[in-house]
Every structure is written in structure tokens, then in C-alpha cells.
mmCIF file of C-alpha atoms in Angstrom:
data_model
loop_
_atom_site.group_PDB
_atom_site.id
_atom_site.type_symbol
_atom_site.label_atom_id
_atom_site.label_comp_id
_atom_site.label_asym_id
_atom_site.label_seq_id
_atom_site.Cartn_x
_atom_site.Cartn_y
_atom_site.Cartn_z
ATOM 1 C CA MET A 1156 -6.843 24.035 -69.343
ATOM 2 C CA PHE A 1157 -7.540 24.822 -66.089
ATOM 3 C CA ILE A 1158 -5.367 25.162 -62.864
ATOM 4 C CA SER A 1159 -6.867 24.365 -59.519
ATOM 5 C CA ARG A 1160 -5.937 23.974 -55.765
ATOM 6 C CA VAL A 1161 -7.937 22.973 -52.975
ATOM 7 C CA PRO A 1162 -7.027 23.196 -49.308
ATOM 8 C CA LEU A 1163 -6.834 20.064 -47.034
ATOM 9 C CA ASN A 1164 -7.556 19.865 -43.302
ATOM 10 C CA ALA A 1165 -4.751 17.689 -42.253
ATOM 11 C CA ALA A 1166 -6.234 17.247 -38.642
ATOM 12 C CA ARG A 1167 -9.067 15.382 -39.997
ATOM 13 C CA PHE A 1168 -8.471 11.521 -39.876
ATOM 14 C CA SER A 1169 -10.153 11.137 -43.197
ATOM 15 C CA ALA A 1170 -7.863 13.636 -44.713
ATOM 16 C CA ARG A 1171 -4.796 11.987 -43.389
ATOM 17 C CA GLN A 1172 -6.182 8.476 -45.145
ATOM 18 C CA LEU A 1173 -6.391 10.182 -48.400
ATOM 19 C CA MET A 1174 -3.121 11.897 -48.190
ATOM 20 C CA ALA A 1175 -1.312 8.926 -47.323
ATOM 21 C CA SER A 1176 -2.492 6.835 -50.394
ATOM 22 C CA PRO A 1177 -1.908 7.891 -54.002
ATOM 23 C CA TYR A 1178 -4.022 5.371 -55.022
ATOM 24 C CA ARG A 1179 -7.121 6.873 -52.907
ATOM 25 C CA MET A 1180 -5.971 10.529 -54.131
ATOM 26 C CA HIS A 1181 -5.897 9.393 -57.874
ATOM 27 C CA ALA A 1182 -9.562 8.139 -57.518
ATOM 28 C CA ALA A 1183 -10.788 11.141 -55.716
ATOM 29 C CA VAL A 1184 -9.174 13.605 -58.321
ATOM 30 C CA GLU A 1185 -10.727 11.402 -61.329
ATOM 31 C CA SER A 1186 -14.147 12.022 -59.436
ATOM 32 C CA ALA A 1187 -13.903 15.501 -59.929
ATOM 33 C CA PHE A 1188 -14.862 15.310 -63.210
ATOM 34 C CA PRO A 1189 -17.808 13.513 -64.884
ATOM 35 C CA PRO A 1190 -17.438 10.211 -66.598
ATOM 36 C CA GLY A 1191 -17.871 11.773 -70.226
ATOM 37 C CA SER A 1192 -14.936 14.416 -69.527
ATOM 38 C CA VAL A 1193 -11.785 14.710 -71.171
ATOM 39 C CA ARG A 1194 -8.765 13.198 -69.209
ATOM 40 C CA GLU A 1195 -6.199 13.537 -71.931
ATOM 41 C CA SER A 1196 -5.952 15.119 -75.317
ATOM 42 C CA ASP A 1197 -3.424 17.172 -77.257
ATOM 43 C CA GLU A 1198 -4.093 20.078 -74.782
ATOM 44 C CA GLY A 1199 -3.006 18.477 -72.090
ATOM 45 C CA ARG A 1200 -4.174 15.986 -69.319
ATOM 46 C CA ILE A 1201 -5.223 15.598 -65.620
ATOM 47 C CA LEU A 1202 -2.296 16.147 -63.415
ATOM 48 C CA TRP A 1203 -2.030 16.251 -59.599
ATOM 49 C CA ARG A 1204 0.377 17.205 -56.482
ATOM 50 C CA LEU A 1205 0.097 17.583 -52.961
ATOM 51 C CA ASP A 1206 1.882 20.099 -51.493
ATOM 52 C CA VAL A 1207 2.752 20.699 -47.644
ATOM 53 C CA LEU A 1208 3.808 24.172 -47.079
ATOM 54 C CA ALA A 1209 6.614 24.330 -44.461
ATOM 55 C CA GLN A 1210 5.887 28.099 -43.457
ATOM 56 C CA ASP A 1211 2.346 27.347 -41.921
ATOM 57 C CA HIS A 1212 1.916 23.581 -42.384
ATOM 58 C CA SER A 1213 -1.077 23.663 -44.775
ATOM 59 C CA VAL A 1214 -1.739 21.283 -47.395
ATOM 60 C CA TRP A 1215 -2.916 21.991 -50.772
ATOM 61 C CA LEU A 1216 -4.017 19.765 -53.807
ATOM 62 C CA TYR A 1217 -3.086 21.063 -56.943
ATOM 63 C CA VAL A 1218 -4.682 20.127 -60.310
ATOM 64 C CA VAL A 1219 -4.328 20.858 -63.943
ATOM 65 C CA SER A 1220 -7.195 19.494 -65.833
ATOM 66 C CA PRO A 1221 -8.500 19.938 -69.657
ATOM 67 C CA GLU A 1222 -11.851 20.850 -67.791
ATOM 68 C CA ALA A 1223 -12.895 22.635 -64.813
ATOM 69 C CA PRO A 1224 -13.272 20.502 -61.628
ATOM 70 C CA ASP A 1225 -16.198 20.005 -58.790
ATOM 71 C CA PHE A 1226 -14.204 19.048 -55.705
ATOM 72 C CA SER A 1227 -17.296 19.359 -53.156
ATOM 73 C CA HIS A 1228 -16.661 15.524 -52.664
ATOM 74 C CA ILE A 1229 -12.864 16.277 -51.459
ATOM 75 C CA ILE A 1230 -13.910 19.291 -49.406
ATOM 76 C CA GLU A 1231 -16.463 17.092 -47.519
ATOM 77 C CA GLN A 1232 -14.044 14.105 -46.957
ATOM 78 C CA ALA A 1233 -10.775 16.086 -46.089
ATOM 79 C CA GLY A 1234 -11.374 19.712 -46.223
ATOM 80 C CA TRP A 1235 -13.499 22.314 -44.292
ATOM 81 C CA PRO A 1236 -17.252 21.227 -45.202
ATOM 82 C CA THR A 1237 -18.666 24.526 -43.679
ATOM 83 C CA ARG A 1238 -16.404 26.437 -46.390
ATOM 84 C CA MET A 1239 -17.194 24.644 -49.575
ATOM 85 C CA GLU A 1240 -14.083 26.475 -51.207
ATOM 86 C CA TRP A 1241 -11.559 25.945 -53.977
ATOM 87 C CA GLU A 1242 -9.853 28.030 -56.561
ATOM 88 C CA SER A 1243 -10.115 27.081 -60.328
ATOM 89 C CA ARG A 1244 -8.431 29.318 -62.830
ATOM 90 C CA ASP A 1245 -8.295 29.241 -66.474
ATOM 91 C CA TYR A 1246 -4.668 28.322 -67.443
ATOM 92 C CA SER A 1247 -4.475 29.746 -71.014
ATOM 93 C CA PRO A 1248 -3.564 33.504 -69.890
ATOM 94 C CA LEU A 1249 -0.346 32.213 -68.500
ATOM 95 C CA LEU A 1250 0.206 29.420 -71.027
ATOM 96 C CA SER A 1251 0.014 31.918 -73.821
ATOM 97 C CA ARG A 1252 2.349 34.442 -72.224
ATOM 98 C CA ILE A 1253 5.335 31.796 -72.176
ATOM 99 C CA GLY A 1254 8.296 32.790 -74.081
ATOM 100 C CA ILE A 1255 11.896 31.991 -74.993
ATOM 101 C CA GLY A 1256 14.139 33.386 -72.139
ATOM 102 C CA GLN A 1257 11.619 33.911 -69.581
ATOM 103 C CA GLN A 1258 12.598 33.013 -65.637
ATOM 104 C CA TRP A 1259 10.428 31.382 -63.198
ATOM 105 C CA GLN A 1260 10.247 29.743 -60.081
ATOM 106 C CA PHE A 1261 9.450 26.382 -60.175
ATOM 107 C CA ARG A 1262 7.931 23.185 -58.175
ATOM 108 C CA LEU A 1263 7.747 19.602 -59.226
ATOM 109 C CA ARG A 1264 6.927 16.646 -57.663
ATOM 110 C CA ALA A 1265 8.294 13.841 -59.749
ATOM 111 C CA ASN A 1266 9.421 9.781 -59.822
ATOM 112 C CA PRO A 1267 12.975 10.086 -60.861
ATOM 113 C CA VAL A 1268 13.623 6.660 -62.378
ATOM 114 C CA ARG A 1269 16.085 5.038 -64.630
ATOM 115 C CA LYS A 1270 16.359 1.752 -66.459
ATOM 116 C CA ALA A 1271 18.789 -0.665 -65.301
ATOM 117 C CA LYS A 1272 21.424 -1.377 -67.615
ATOM 118 C CA ILE A 1273 23.896 -3.925 -65.480
ATOM 119 C CA ASP A 1274 22.820 -6.190 -62.797
ATOM 120 C CA LYS A 1275 25.133 -5.543 -59.894
ATOM 121 C CA GLY A 1276 24.003 -8.808 -58.213
ATOM 122 C CA LEU A 1277 23.846 -7.183 -54.491
ATOM 123 C CA ARG A 1278 20.581 -9.122 -53.356
ATOM 124 C CA PRO A 1279 20.782 -12.832 -54.496
ATOM 125 C CA LYS A 1280 17.412 -13.654 -56.537
ATOM 126 C CA ALA A 1281 16.016 -17.324 -56.021
ATOM 127 C CA ASP A 1282 14.609 -17.346 -59.342
ATOM 128 C CA GLY A 1283 17.628 -16.109 -61.129
ATOM 129 C CA GLU A 1284 15.835 -12.916 -62.754
ATOM 130 C CA SER A 1285 17.928 -10.260 -63.966
ATOM 131 C CA VAL A 1286 17.059 -6.725 -63.131
ATOM 132 C CA VAL A 1287 18.463 -5.333 -66.533
ATOM 133 C CA GLY A 1288 15.877 -3.346 -68.250
ATOM 134 C CA LYS A 1289 13.597 -2.938 -65.131
ATOM 135 C CA ILE A 1290 12.927 0.570 -63.960
ATOM 136 C CA GLN A 1291 14.513 1.685 -60.779
ATOM 137 C CA GLY A 1292 14.091 4.642 -58.627
ATOM 138 C CA HIS A 1293 16.810 7.231 -58.005
ATOM 139 C CA VAL A 1294 17.413 7.170 -54.214
ATOM 140 C CA THR A 1295 20.132 9.865 -53.842
ATOM 141 C CA ALA A 1296 19.452 13.747 -53.998
ATOM 142 C CA ALA A 1297 22.275 13.848 -56.290
ATOM 143 C CA GLN A 1298 20.939 11.209 -58.493
ATOM 144 C CA GLN A 1299 17.521 13.178 -58.442
ATOM 145 C CA CYS A 1300 19.194 16.601 -59.296
ATOM 146 C CA ASP A 1301 21.039 14.949 -62.007
ATOM 147 C CA TRP A 1302 17.616 13.275 -63.530
ATOM 148 C CA LEU A 1303 16.026 16.492 -63.695
ATOM 149 C CA VAL A 1304 18.904 18.629 -65.234
ATOM 150 C CA ALA A 1305 19.324 15.675 -67.866
ATOM 151 C CA ARG A 1306 15.737 15.978 -68.710
ATOM 152 C CA ALA A 1307 15.023 19.773 -68.785
ATOM 153 C CA VAL A 1308 16.366 20.604 -72.209
ATOM 154 C CA GLY A 1309 13.775 17.845 -73.801
ATOM 155 C CA HIS A 1310 10.905 19.857 -72.020
ATOM 156 C CA GLY A 1311 11.942 23.113 -73.167
ATOM 157 C CA PHE A 1312 13.810 24.785 -69.875
ATOM 158 C CA GLU A 1313 17.248 24.735 -68.381
ATOM 159 C CA ILE A 1314 17.913 25.069 -64.618
ATOM 160 C CA LEU A 1315 19.485 28.551 -63.780
ATOM 161 C CA PRO A 1316 23.167 28.508 -62.135
ATOM 162 C CA ASP A 1317 23.302 29.503 -58.489
ATOM 163 C CA ASP A 1318 26.340 31.862 -57.042
ATOM 164 C CA HIS A 1319 28.542 28.589 -57.184
ATOM 165 C CA ASP A 1320 27.577 27.772 -60.833
ATOM 166 C CA GLU A 1321 25.695 24.748 -59.625
ATOM 167 C CA PRO A 1322 22.121 24.108 -60.562
ATOM 168 C CA SER A 1323 19.529 26.286 -58.625
ATOM 169 C CA VAL A 1324 17.335 23.618 -57.372
ATOM 170 C CA THR A 1325 16.651 22.061 -53.924
ATOM 171 C CA VAL A 1326 15.572 18.400 -53.539
ATOM 172 C CA SER A 1327 13.458 17.891 -50.419
ATOM 173 C CA GLN A 1328 10.523 15.417 -49.302
ATOM 174 C CA ARG A 1329 12.298 12.373 -50.788
ATOM 175 C CA HIS A 1330 10.187 9.274 -50.057
ATOM 176 C CA GLN A 1331 9.756 5.957 -51.108
ATOM 177 C CA GLU A 1332 5.974 5.274 -51.259
ATOM 178 C CA ARG A 1333 4.228 2.130 -51.099
ATOM 179 C CA PHE A 1334 0.465 1.389 -51.504
ATOM 180 C CA GLY A 1335 -1.771 -1.466 -52.964
ATOM 181 C CA ARG A 1336 -3.294 -1.244 -56.361
ATOM 182 C CA ASP A 1337 -5.244 -4.191 -57.590
ATOM 183 C CA GLY A 1338 -4.050 -6.673 -55.346
ATOM 184 C CA LYS A 1339 -0.294 -5.819 -55.806
ATOM 185 C CA THR A 1340 2.082 -3.134 -53.968
ATOM 186 C CA VAL A 1341 3.370 -0.329 -56.010
ATOM 187 C CA THR A 1342 6.484 1.388 -54.922
ATOM 188 C CA LEU A 1343 7.441 4.908 -56.144
ATOM 189 C CA THR A 1344 10.346 6.834 -55.426
ATOM 190 C CA THR A 1345 9.605 10.415 -55.179
ATOM 191 C CA ALA A 1346 11.054 13.765 -54.614
ATOM 192 C CA VAL A 1347 9.854 17.569 -54.766
ATOM 193 C CA PHE A 1348 12.571 19.903 -56.669
ATOM 194 C CA ASP A 1349 12.061 23.604 -56.081
ATOM 195 C CA GLY A 1350 14.320 25.956 -58.064
ATOM 196 C CA ARG A 1351 14.700 28.684 -60.819
ATOM 197 C CA LEU A 1352 14.553 27.754 -64.738
ATOM 198 C CA ARG A 1353 14.752 29.713 -68.000
ATOM 199 C CA VAL A 1354 12.445 28.801 -70.671
ATOM 200 C CA THR A 1355 14.463 27.704 -74.219
ATOM 201 C CA ASP A 1356 11.708 26.635 -75.960
ATOM 202 C CA ALA A 1357 8.030 27.907 -75.512
ATOM 203 C CA ASP A 1358 6.118 25.105 -77.162
ATOM 204 C CA LEU A 1359 8.371 22.246 -75.438
ATOM 205 C CA PHE A 1360 7.472 24.136 -72.102
ATOM 206 C CA ARG A 1361 3.905 24.621 -72.392
ATOM 207 C CA GLN A 1362 3.613 20.816 -73.146
ATOM 208 C CA ALA A 1363 5.462 20.294 -69.747
ATOM 209 C CA LEU A 1364 2.983 22.144 -67.937
ATOM 210 C CA CYS A 1365 0.212 20.566 -69.257
ATOM 211 C CA HIS A 1366 1.182 17.261 -69.748
ATOM 212 C CA GLY A 1367 3.913 16.733 -67.012
ATOM 213 C CA ILE A 1368 7.366 15.415 -66.577
ATOM 214 C CA GLY A 1369 8.545 11.866 -65.884
ATOM 215 C CA ARG A 1370 6.321 8.891 -64.874
ATOM 216 C CA ALA A 1371 3.535 8.089 -62.347
ATOM 217 C CA LYS A 1372 1.486 11.006 -63.427
ATOM 218 C CA GLY A 1373 -1.750 9.300 -62.261
ATOM 219 C CA PHE A 1374 -0.298 9.107 -58.609
ATOM 220 C CA GLY A 1375 0.602 12.834 -57.755
ATOM 221 C CA CYS A 1376 3.883 12.927 -59.899
ATOM 222 C CA GLY A 1377 4.822 15.010 -63.143
ATOM 223 C CA LEU A 1378 2.863 18.522 -62.120
ATOM 224 C CA LEU A 1379 5.138 21.333 -63.036
ATOM 225 C CA THR A 1380 3.933 24.581 -61.665
ATOM 226 C CA VAL A 1381 5.766 28.246 -62.089
ATOM 227 C CA ALA A 1382 5.643 31.371 -60.430
ATOM 228 C CA PRO A 1383 7.589 34.657 -60.709
ATOM 229 C CA ILE A 1384 10.642 34.913 -59.391
ATOM 230 C CA ARG A 1385 10.743 36.858 -56.082
ATOM 231 C CA GLU A 1386 14.154 38.172 -55.365
ATOM 232 C CA PRO A 1387 15.050 38.116 -51.374
ATOM 233 C CA GLN A 1388 14.279 41.401 -49.670
ATOM 234 C CA SER A 1389 17.599 43.472 -48.289
#
């Protein structure tokens, strides 16, 4: 497995077009691999995420993949063409070090959803169709946080508590995104989660890092990344 990141130049119109469309970005990421490349295997799958950093407003495309990518076309379209640079690293050293009890800072952009169990009838439907059984996005920050906490154990980790014994996770960049695909409009509810976790099952956690969490993985959701916890300086 490889983990890569690509700097994007948000001042360019073509970059903003690409960043605004999960469908276009999905196609651009797919094009970083030849047709015969492995897209998904027992080891992992292609995952991607756009990060907009608050401290300097820089934009980075993160990608996890079974094979090494070539992002030349993305740099030409949305980066700095005079500096054809991106970072790709072997993910294996980090994956092999994962162990129970480890604590990490994490970031995850996800599509928090639920399956509707009842039809509240808030909006009349001319055709009488029920929403029961349909996938609906969680819309409040509290619902989205609960969604992640509930799924953590199944992915080999738990959210560490903060000083008030609440989950140490913040929910930001909460959006409802709409884009066209095959003549239809796709709607995604997305959110970015930042926090601290503890590994409870090393194998499940490695699978989460390499296979993602939740739905809409092809459209920039599901990629979980970790970093050493940095304590605040006194």
C-alpha cells in the first residue's frame, strides 16, 4: 500500500473546478493508475480526501492506494506545473507498527448516513412513496459525532475522552454536496472529523486505514489518516 499527497493551487480556475466536483476528482484520481492497475484487493483499495488547512489555507489531495500513482495530470491541471512534485510513501512501515493500545490523532472525511426506519411524513409525496429503508444523511454535528462513535469499535478503535469525559472529536466542514453523475443528481452529506483515538484491534484498524470507513468512498469519503499525538506546548 502507498499513501500520497498532492498540493493543489486553489488560485487556479481549473483547480477550483476539480475541487468542486467529487465526480471529476474521482475520475482524476482513477487516472493516476493505468487501466490494469489494482483498484481494490484484500490489502486495500483506492481512497482519497481533500484537505483544506485552516492555518495557511493550503489544499492537499491525499490518496491511499495498492499501487504507486502518477499525479502528473493533476499537477498540470490543478497544481504548479513548473514544480511537478508530489509525495508518495510506502504505507507498510506504519501499518506494520499498528498495535493495541496505541493512541493517535486522526482525521476522517466521511458520509455519515442512516437507514430510515420510519416515515415521519414531513414532506408530502405525490406518488405515495415511503422513505422507509432509504439511506439518509445525518445532518446535525451531534448526530454525525454519534455515528462515528458507534462505528469505531467495528473498525478497531475507540474515541478517547476529553477533559469533560466527552468524545475528543470535533466535527467541521459539514456540507451537503450535489453533483451530476450519469444524468442524475447525487447528493452527499459530508463532514470532517478530527480527534484522538485508541487502537482496540490492530487488524480491524489496519483494515480501516486501507479500506476506509462508511459510504461514498469513490467520492472523497472514508479515508482515515493518523499522526502522533502532539501535546500542546505550555
